[in-house]
mmCIF file of C-alpha atoms in Angstrom:
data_model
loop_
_atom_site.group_PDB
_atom_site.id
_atom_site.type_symbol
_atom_site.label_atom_id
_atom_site.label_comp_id
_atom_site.label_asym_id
_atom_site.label_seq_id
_atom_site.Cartn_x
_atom_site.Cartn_y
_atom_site.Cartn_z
ATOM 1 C CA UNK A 1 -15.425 -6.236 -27.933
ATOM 2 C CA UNK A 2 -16.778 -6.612 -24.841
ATOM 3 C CA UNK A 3 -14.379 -6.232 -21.212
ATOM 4 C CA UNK A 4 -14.821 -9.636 -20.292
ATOM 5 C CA UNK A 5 -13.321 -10.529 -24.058
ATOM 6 C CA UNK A 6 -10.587 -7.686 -23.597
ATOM 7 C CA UNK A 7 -9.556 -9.267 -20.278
ATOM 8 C CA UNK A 8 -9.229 -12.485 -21.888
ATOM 9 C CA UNK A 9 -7.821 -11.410 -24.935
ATOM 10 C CA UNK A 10 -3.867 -12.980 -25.845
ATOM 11 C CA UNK A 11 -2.136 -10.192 -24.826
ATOM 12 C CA UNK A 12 -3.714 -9.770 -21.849
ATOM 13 C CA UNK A 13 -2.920 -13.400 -21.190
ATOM 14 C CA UNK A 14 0.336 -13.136 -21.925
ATOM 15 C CA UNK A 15 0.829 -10.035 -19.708
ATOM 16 C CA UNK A 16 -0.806 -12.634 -16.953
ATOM 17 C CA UNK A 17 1.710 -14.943 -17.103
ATOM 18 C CA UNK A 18 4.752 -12.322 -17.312
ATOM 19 C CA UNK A 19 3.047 -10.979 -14.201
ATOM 20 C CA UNK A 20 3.087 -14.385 -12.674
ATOM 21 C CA UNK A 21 6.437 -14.892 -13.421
ATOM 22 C CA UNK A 22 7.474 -11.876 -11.915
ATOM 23 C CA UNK A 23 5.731 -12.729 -8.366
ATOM 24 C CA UNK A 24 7.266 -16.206 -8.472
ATOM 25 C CA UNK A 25 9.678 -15.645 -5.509
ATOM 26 C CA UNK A 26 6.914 -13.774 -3.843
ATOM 27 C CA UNK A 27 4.789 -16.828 -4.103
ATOM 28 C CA UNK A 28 7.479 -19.165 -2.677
ATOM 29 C CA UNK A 29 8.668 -16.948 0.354
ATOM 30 C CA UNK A 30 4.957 -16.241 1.322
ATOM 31 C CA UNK A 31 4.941 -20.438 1.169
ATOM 32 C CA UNK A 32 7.778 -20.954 2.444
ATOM 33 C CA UNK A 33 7.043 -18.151 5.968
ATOM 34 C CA UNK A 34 4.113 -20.365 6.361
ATOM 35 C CA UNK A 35 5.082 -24.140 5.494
ATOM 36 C CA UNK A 36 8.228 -23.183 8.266
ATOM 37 C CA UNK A 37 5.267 -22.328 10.894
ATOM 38 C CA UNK A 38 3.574 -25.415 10.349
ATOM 39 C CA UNK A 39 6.237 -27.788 10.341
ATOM 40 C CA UNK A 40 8.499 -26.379 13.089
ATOM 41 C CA UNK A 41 5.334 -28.057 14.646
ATOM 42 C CA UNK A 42 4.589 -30.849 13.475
ATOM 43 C CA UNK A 43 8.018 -32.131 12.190
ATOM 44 C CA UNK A 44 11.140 -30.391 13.437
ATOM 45 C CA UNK A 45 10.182 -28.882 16.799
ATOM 46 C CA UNK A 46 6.811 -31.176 17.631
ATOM 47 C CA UNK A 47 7.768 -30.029 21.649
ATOM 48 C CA UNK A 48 5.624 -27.019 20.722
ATOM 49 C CA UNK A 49 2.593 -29.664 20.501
ATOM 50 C CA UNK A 50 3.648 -31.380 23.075
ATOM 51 C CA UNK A 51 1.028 -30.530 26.299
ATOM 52 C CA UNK A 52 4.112 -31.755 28.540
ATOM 53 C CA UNK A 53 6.543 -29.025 28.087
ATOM 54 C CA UNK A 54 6.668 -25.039 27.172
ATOM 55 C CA UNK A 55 3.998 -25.653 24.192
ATOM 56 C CA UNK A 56 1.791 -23.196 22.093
ATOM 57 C CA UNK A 57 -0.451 -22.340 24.389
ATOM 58 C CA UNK A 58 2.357 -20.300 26.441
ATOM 59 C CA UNK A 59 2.901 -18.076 23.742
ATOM 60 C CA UNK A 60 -0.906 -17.408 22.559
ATOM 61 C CA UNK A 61 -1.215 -16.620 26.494
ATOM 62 C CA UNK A 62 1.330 -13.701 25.630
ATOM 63 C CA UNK A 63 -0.836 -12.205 23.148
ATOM 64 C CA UNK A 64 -3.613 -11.878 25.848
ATOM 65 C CA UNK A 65 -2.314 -7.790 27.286
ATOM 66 C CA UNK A 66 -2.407 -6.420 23.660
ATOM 67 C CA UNK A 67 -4.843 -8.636 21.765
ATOM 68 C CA UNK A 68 -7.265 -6.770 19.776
ATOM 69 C CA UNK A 69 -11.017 -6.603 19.629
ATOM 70 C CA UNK A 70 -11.711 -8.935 22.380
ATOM 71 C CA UNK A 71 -9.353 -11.828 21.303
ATOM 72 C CA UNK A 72 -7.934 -11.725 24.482
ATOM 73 C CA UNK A 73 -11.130 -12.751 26.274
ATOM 74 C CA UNK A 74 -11.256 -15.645 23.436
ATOM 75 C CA UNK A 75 -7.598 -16.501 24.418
ATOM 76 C CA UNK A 76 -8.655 -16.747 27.879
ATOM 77 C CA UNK A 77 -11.411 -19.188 27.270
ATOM 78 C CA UNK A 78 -9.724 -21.499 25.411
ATOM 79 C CA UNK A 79 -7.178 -21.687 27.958
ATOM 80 C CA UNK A 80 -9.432 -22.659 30.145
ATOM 81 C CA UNK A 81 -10.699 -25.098 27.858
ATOM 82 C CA UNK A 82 -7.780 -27.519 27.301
ATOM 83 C CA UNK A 83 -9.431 -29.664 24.550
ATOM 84 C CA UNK A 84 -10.354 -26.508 22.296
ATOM 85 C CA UNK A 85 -7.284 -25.071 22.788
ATOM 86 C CA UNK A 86 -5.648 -28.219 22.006
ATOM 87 C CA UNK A 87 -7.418 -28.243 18.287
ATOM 88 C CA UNK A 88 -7.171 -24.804 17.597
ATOM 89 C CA UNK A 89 -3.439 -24.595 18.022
ATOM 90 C CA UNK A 90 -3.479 -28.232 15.780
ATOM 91 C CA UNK A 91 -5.925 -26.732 13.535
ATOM 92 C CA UNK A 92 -3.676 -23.363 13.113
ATOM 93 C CA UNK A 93 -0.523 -25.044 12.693
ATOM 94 C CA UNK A 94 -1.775 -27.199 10.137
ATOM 95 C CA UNK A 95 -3.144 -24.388 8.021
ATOM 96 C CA UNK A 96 0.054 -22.487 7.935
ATOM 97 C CA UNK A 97 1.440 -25.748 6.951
ATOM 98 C CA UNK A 98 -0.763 -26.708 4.147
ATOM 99 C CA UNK A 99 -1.283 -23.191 2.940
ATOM 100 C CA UNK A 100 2.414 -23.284 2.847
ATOM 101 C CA UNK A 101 3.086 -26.004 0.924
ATOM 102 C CA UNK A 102 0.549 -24.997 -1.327
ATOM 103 C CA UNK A 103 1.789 -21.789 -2.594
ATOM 104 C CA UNK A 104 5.310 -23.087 -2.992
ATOM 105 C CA UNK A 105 4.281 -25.565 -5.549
ATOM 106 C CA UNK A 106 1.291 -23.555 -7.168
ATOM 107 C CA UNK A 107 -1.346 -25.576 -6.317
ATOM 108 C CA UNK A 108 -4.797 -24.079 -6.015
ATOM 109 C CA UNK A 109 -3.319 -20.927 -5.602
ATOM 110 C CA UNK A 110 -5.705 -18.210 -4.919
ATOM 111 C CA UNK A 111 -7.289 -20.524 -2.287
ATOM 112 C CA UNK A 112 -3.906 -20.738 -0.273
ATOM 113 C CA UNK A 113 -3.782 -16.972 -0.800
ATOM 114 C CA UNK A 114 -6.890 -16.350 0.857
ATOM 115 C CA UNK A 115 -6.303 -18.898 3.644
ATOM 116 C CA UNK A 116 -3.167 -16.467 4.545
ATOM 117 C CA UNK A 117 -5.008 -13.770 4.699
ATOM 118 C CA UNK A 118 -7.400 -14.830 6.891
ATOM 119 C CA UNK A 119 -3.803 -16.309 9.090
ATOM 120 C CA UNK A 120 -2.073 -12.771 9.080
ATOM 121 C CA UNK A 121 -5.244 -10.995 10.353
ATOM 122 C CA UNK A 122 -5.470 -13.751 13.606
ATOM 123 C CA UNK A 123 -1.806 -12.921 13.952
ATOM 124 C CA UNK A 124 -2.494 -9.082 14.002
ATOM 125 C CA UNK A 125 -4.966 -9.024 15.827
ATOM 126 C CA UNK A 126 -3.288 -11.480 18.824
ATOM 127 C CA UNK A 127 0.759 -10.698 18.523
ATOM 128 C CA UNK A 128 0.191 -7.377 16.162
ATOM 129 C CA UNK A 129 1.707 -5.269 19.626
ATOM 130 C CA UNK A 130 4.845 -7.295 20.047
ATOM 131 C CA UNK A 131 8.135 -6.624 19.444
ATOM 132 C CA UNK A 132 10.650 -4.824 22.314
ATOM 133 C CA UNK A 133 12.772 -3.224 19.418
ATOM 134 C CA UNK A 134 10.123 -2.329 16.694
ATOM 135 C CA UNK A 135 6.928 -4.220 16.012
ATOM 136 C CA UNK A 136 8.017 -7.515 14.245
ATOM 137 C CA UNK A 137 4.862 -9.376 15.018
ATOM 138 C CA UNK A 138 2.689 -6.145 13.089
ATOM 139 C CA UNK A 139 5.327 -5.890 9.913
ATOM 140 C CA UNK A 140 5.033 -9.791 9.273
ATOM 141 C CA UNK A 141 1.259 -9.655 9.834
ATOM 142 C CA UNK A 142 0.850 -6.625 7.368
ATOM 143 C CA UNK A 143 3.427 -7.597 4.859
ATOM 144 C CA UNK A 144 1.702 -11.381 4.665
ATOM 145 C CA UNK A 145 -1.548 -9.822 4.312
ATOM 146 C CA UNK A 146 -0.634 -7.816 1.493
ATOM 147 C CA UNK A 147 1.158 -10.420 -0.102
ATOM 148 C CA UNK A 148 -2.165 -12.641 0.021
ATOM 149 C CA UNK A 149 -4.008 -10.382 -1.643
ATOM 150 C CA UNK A 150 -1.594 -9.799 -4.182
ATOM 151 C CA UNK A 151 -1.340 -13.675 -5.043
ATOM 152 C CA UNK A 152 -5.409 -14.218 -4.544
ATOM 153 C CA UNK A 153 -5.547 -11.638 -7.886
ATOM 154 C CA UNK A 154 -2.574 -12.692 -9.999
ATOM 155 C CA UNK A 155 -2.853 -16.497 -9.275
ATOM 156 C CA UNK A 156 0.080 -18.597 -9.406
ATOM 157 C CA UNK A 157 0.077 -19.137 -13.460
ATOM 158 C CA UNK A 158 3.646 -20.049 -14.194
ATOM 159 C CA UNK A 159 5.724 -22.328 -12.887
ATOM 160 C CA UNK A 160 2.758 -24.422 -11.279
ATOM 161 C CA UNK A 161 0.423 -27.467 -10.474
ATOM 162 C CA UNK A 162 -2.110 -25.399 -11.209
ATOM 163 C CA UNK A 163 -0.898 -24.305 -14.670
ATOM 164 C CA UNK A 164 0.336 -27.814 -15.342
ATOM 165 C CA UNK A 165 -3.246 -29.403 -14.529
ATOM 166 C CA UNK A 166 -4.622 -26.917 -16.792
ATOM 167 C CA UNK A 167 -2.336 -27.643 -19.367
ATOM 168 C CA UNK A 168 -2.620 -31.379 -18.635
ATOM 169 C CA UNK A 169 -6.835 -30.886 -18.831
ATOM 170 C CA UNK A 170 -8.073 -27.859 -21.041
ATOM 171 C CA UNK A 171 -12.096 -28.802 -19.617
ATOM 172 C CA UNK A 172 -10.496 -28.186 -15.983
ATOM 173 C CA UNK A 173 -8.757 -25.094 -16.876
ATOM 174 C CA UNK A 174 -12.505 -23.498 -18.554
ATOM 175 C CA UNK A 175 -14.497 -24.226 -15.541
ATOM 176 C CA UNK A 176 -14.997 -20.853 -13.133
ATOM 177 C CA UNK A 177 -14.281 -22.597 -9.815
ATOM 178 C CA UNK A 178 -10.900 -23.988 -10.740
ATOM 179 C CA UNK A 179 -10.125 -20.307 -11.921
ATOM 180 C CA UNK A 180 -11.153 -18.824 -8.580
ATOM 181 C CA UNK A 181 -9.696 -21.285 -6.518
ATOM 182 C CA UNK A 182 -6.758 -22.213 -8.580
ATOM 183 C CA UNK A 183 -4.326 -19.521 -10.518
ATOM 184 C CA UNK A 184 -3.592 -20.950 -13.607
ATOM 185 C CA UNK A 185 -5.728 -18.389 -15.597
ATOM 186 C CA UNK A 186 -7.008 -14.942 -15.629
ATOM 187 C CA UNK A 187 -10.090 -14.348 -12.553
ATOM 188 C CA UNK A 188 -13.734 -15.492 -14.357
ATOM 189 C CA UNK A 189 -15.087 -11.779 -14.426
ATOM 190 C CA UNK A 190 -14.791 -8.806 -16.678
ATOM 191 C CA UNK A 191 -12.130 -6.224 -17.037
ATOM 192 C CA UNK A 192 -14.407 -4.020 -14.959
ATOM 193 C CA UNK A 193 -15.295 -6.329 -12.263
ATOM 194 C CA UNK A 194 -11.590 -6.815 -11.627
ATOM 195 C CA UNK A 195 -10.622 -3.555 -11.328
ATOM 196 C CA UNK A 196 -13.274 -3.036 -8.884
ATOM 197 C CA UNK A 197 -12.812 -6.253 -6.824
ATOM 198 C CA UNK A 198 -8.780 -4.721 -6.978
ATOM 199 C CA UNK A 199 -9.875 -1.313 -5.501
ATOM 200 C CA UNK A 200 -11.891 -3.150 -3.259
ATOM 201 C CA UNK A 201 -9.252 -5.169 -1.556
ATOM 202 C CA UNK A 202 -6.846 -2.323 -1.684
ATOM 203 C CA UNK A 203 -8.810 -0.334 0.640
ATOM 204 C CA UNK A 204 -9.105 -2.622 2.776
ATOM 205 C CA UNK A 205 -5.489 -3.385 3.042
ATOM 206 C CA UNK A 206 -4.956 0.057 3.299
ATOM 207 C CA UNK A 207 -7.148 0.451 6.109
ATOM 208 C CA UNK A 208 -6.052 -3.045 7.868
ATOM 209 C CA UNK A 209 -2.279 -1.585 7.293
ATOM 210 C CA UNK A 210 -3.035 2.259 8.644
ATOM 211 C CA UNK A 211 -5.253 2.042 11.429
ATOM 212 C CA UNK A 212 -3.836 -0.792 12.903
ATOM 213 C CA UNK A 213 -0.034 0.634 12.445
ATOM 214 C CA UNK A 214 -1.996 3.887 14.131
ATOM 215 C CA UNK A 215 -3.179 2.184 17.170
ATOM 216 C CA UNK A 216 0.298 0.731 17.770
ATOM 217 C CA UNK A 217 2.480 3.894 16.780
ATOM 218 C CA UNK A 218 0.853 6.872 15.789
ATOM 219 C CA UNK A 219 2.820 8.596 13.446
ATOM 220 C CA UNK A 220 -0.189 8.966 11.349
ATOM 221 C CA UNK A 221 -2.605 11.322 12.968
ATOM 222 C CA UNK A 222 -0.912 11.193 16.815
ATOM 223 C CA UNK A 223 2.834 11.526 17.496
ATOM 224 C CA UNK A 224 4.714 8.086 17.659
ATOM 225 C CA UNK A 225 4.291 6.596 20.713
ATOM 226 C CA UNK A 226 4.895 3.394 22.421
ATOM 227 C CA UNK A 227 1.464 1.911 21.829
ATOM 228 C CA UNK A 228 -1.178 1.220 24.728
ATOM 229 C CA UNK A 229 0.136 -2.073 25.690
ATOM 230 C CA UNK A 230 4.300 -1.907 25.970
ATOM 231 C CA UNK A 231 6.046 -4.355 23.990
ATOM 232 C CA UNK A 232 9.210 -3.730 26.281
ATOM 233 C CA UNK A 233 8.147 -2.240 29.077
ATOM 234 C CA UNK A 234 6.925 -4.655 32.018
ATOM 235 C CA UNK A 235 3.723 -3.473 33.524
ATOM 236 C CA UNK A 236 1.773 -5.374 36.787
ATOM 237 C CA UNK A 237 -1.989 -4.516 37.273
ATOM 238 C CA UNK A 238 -3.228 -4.790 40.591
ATOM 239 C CA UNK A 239 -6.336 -5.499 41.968
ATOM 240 C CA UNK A 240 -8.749 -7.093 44.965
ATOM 241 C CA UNK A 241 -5.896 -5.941 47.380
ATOM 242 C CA UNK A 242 -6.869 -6.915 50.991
ATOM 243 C CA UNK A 243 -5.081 -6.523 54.062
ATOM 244 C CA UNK A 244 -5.842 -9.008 57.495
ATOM 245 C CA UNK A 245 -5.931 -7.881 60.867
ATOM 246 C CA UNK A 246 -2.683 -10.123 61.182
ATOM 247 C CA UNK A 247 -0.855 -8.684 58.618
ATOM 248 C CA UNK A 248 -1.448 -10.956 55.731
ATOM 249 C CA UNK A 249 -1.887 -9.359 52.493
ATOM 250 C CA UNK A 250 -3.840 -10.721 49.279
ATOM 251 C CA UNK A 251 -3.863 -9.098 45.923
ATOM 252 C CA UNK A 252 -4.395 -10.255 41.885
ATOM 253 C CA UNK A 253 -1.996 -9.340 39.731
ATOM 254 C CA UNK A 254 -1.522 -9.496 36.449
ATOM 255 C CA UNK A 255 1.294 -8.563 33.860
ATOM 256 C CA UNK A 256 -0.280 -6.758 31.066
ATOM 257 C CA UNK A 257 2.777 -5.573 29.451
ATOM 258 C CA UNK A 258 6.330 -6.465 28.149
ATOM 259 C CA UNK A 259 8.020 -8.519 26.122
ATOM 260 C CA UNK A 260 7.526 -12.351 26.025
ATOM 261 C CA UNK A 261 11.045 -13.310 26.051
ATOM 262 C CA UNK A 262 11.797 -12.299 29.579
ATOM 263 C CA UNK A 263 9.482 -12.435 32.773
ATOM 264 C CA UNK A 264 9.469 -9.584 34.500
ATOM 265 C CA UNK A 265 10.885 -10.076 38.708
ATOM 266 C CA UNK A 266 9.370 -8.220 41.681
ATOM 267 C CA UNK A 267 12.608 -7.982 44.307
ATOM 268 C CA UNK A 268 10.776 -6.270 46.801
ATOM 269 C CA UNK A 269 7.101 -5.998 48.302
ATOM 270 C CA UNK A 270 6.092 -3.063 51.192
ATOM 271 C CA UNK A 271 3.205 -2.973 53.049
ATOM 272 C CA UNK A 272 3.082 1.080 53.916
ATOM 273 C CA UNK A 273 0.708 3.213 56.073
ATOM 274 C CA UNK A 274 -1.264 6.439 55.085
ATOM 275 C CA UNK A 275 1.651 8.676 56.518
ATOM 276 C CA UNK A 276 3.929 6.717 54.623
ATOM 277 C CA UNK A 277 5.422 4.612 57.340
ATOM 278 C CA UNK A 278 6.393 0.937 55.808
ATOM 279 C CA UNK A 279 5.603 -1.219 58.563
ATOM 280 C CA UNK A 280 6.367 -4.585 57.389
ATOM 281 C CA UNK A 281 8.374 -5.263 53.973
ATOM 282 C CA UNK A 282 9.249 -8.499 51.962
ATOM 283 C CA UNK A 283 12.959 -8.319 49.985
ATOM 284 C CA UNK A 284 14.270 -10.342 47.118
ATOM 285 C CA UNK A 285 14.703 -13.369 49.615
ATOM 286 C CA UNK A 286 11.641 -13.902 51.139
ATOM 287 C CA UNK A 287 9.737 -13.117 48.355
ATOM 288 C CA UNK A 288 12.094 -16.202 46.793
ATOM 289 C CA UNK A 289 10.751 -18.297 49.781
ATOM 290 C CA UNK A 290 6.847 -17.560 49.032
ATOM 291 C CA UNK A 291 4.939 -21.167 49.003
ATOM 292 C CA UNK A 292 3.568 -22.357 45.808
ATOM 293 C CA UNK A 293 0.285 -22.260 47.714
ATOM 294 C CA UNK A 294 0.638 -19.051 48.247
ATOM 295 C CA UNK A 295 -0.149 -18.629 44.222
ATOM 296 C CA UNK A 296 -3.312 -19.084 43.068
ATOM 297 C CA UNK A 297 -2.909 -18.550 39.436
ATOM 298 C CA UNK A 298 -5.516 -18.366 36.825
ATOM 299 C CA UNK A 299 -3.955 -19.867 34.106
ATOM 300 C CA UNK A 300 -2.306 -23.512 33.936
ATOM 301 C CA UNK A 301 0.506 -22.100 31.320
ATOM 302 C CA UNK A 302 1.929 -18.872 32.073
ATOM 303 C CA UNK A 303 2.755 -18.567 36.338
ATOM 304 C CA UNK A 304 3.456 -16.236 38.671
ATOM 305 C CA UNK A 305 5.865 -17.824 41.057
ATOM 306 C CA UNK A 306 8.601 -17.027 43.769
ATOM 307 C CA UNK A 307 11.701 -17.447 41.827
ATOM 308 C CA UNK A 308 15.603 -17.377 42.989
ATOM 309 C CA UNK A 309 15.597 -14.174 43.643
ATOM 310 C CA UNK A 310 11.799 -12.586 44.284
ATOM 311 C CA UNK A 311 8.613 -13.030 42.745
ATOM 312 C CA UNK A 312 8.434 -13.865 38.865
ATOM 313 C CA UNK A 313 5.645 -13.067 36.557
ATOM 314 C CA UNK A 314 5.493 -13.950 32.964
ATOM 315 C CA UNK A 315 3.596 -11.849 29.995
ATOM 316 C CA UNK A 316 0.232 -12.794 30.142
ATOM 317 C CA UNK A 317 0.552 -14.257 33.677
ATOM 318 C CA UNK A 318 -2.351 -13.699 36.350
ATOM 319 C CA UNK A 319 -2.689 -14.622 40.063
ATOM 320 C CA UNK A 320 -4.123 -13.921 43.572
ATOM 321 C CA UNK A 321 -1.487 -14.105 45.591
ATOM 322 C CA UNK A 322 -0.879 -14.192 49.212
ATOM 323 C CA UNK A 323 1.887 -12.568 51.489
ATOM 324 C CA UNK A 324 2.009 -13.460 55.256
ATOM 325 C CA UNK A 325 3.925 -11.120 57.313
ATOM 326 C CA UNK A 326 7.495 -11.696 58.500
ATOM 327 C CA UNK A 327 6.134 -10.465 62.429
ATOM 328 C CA UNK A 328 4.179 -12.622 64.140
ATOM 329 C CA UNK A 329 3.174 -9.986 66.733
ATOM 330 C CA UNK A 330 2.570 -7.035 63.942
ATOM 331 C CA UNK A 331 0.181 -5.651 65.281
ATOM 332 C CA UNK A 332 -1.908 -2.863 62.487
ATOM 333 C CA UNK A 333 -3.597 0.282 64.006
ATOM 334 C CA UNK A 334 -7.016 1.453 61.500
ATOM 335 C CA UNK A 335 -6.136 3.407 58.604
ATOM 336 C CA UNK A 336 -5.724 2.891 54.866
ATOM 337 C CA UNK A 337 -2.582 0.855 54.069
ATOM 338 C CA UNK A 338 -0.838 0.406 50.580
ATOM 339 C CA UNK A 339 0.837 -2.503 48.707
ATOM 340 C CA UNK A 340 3.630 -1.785 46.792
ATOM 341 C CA UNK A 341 5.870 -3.139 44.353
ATOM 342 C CA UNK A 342 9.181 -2.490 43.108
ATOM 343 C CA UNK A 343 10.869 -4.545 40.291
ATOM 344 C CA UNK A 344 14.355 -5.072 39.673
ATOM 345 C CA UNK A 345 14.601 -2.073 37.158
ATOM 346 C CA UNK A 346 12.910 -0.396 40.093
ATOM 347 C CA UNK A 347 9.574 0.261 38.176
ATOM 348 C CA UNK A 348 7.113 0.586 41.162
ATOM 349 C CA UNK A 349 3.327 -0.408 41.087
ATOM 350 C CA UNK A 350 1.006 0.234 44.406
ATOM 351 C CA UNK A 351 -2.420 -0.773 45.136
ATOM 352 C CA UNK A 352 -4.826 0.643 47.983
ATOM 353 C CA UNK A 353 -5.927 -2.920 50.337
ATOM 354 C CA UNK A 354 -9.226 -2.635 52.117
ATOM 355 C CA UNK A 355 -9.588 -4.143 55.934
#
């Protein structure tokens, strides 16, 4: 008897189904994660679509300090590209949806599977890093990618449209492509071939799972750390510092670290000589009175802005941004001057300014 006829034999059929069975509620809560991403959007929550408010494209703007292999500098173009971003967040929401729905009531099966694969590795590789506690955004990712792999082999063969259409039309339920795109039968190869195409996606889950758990935490072959971008800890990067003859300073600045559900706030700016003299300083309240012209951000989502009690910045946020001196007779002598920074859980971030 050949492997393809041992693979297709009764009992091995039968074992198919029990195994089916068995990763019904799997099936539905893999569905279900998805179908309640989709339709928060389009049906209970539509002010995520909506351009007008706090949409989508704030929070894919949050991803941009810790997105992986160059997905940030994707991000970034497709903010800057309204209509793109537009249809990609449309086009991503509506995949989770119908993938979703799809895998709750078994219907072409190992296609949904695969199209939730393909939506836990964007989400690991944009929001893998977040997660101020412990990284939720990675254990979703990783757990959903496993799971679609897991339903892409066994199919969805009880208790579904697919097994109900095949029961409904025996000629649909022979032909290969239903088989590989539905779940209501065994996979169209041999015993052999299975096992391989198994080992095959194990791996790679394995590797998907490690390396990326690795980069974020250690634990593996480093000590556990905090991972290179801080899902807690606020960071500002600054850059393109200049300093006036009268005073005025302009930097870029961007917050590359932290967690999305708070901005971080800057209560105090110094403008400091070489021998560590501060010679003109901002607090909490002028800071709060900067412009808005004074903000040249890059971004028309996430802002940095003078807020009520300093300056604000987002995750994801970046901006030149301009400080005019409170003296209007400051007068400089040469030398190298520094900006710096202190926030309000006195985290401090300087930057050399050229004349």
């Amino acid at each position: 008897m050949s492997t393809t006829q041992t693979l297709a034999s009764p009992d091995a059929a039968r074992g198919w189904r029990m195994a089916a069975i068995a990763l019904l509620a799997v099936r539905f809560v893999q569905g279900w994660i998805y179908w309640g991403g989709g339709t928060r959007r389009f049906i209970y929550a539509p002010s995520k679509l909506d351009t007008a408010g706090h949409w989508m494209a704030y929070k894919f703007q949050t991803a941009m300090p810790g997105a992986l292999l160059g997905t940030d500098h994707l991000v970034a173009w497709l903010l800057q590209h309204f209509t793109l971003l537009y249809l990609g967040v449309v086009v991503f929401s509506a995949v989770e949806m119908i993938a979703g729905a799809m895998l709750i009531i078994g219907l072409f099966t190992r296609l949904a599977a695969v199209a939730t694969i393909g939506l836990s590795i964007v989400l690991m590789l944009l929001f893998g890093w977040q997660g101020a506690t412990c990284i939720d955004e990675w254990t979703m990712a990783a757990a959903n990618f496993a799971i679609g792999i897991t339903l892409f082999l066994a199919g969805g063969g009880a208790y579904s449209v697919d097994s109900w259409l095949a029961k409904r039309k025996p000629k649909l339920a022979g032909s290969g492509w239903f088989n590989w795109i539905g779940g209501a039968s065994l996979l169209p190869i041999s015993e052999r071939a299975f096992k391989r195409l198994a080992l095959v996606l194990f791996w790679i889950a394995v590797a998907f799972i490690v390396l990326t758990y690795n980069y974020y935490r250690g634990s593996i072959i480093t000590p556990f750390h905090g991972g290179p971008t801080s899902p807690s800890k606020h960071h500002w990067t600054l850059s393109q510092g200049q300093l006036a003859a009268n005073g005025t300073v302009h930097f870029h600045a961007y917050v590359d670290a932290g967690t999305p559900a708070e901005p971080s706030n800057v209560l105090r700016a110094s403008l400091i000589s070489d021998g560590g003299q501060i010679v003109e300083e901002w607090d909490g309240m002028l800071l709060a009175r900067t412009p808005k012209a004074a903000f040249k951000n890059d971004f028309a989502y996430q802002k940095i802005h003078a807020g009520k009690f300093g300056l604000i910045g987002p995750v994801g946020s970046q901006a030149m941004v301009e400080l005019r001196p409170t003296q209007s007779d400051l007068s400089l002598p040469n030398g190298p001057y520094t900006l710096q920074l202190v926030s309000v859980n006195g985290h401090i971030w300087s930057l050399p300014l050229t004349r």
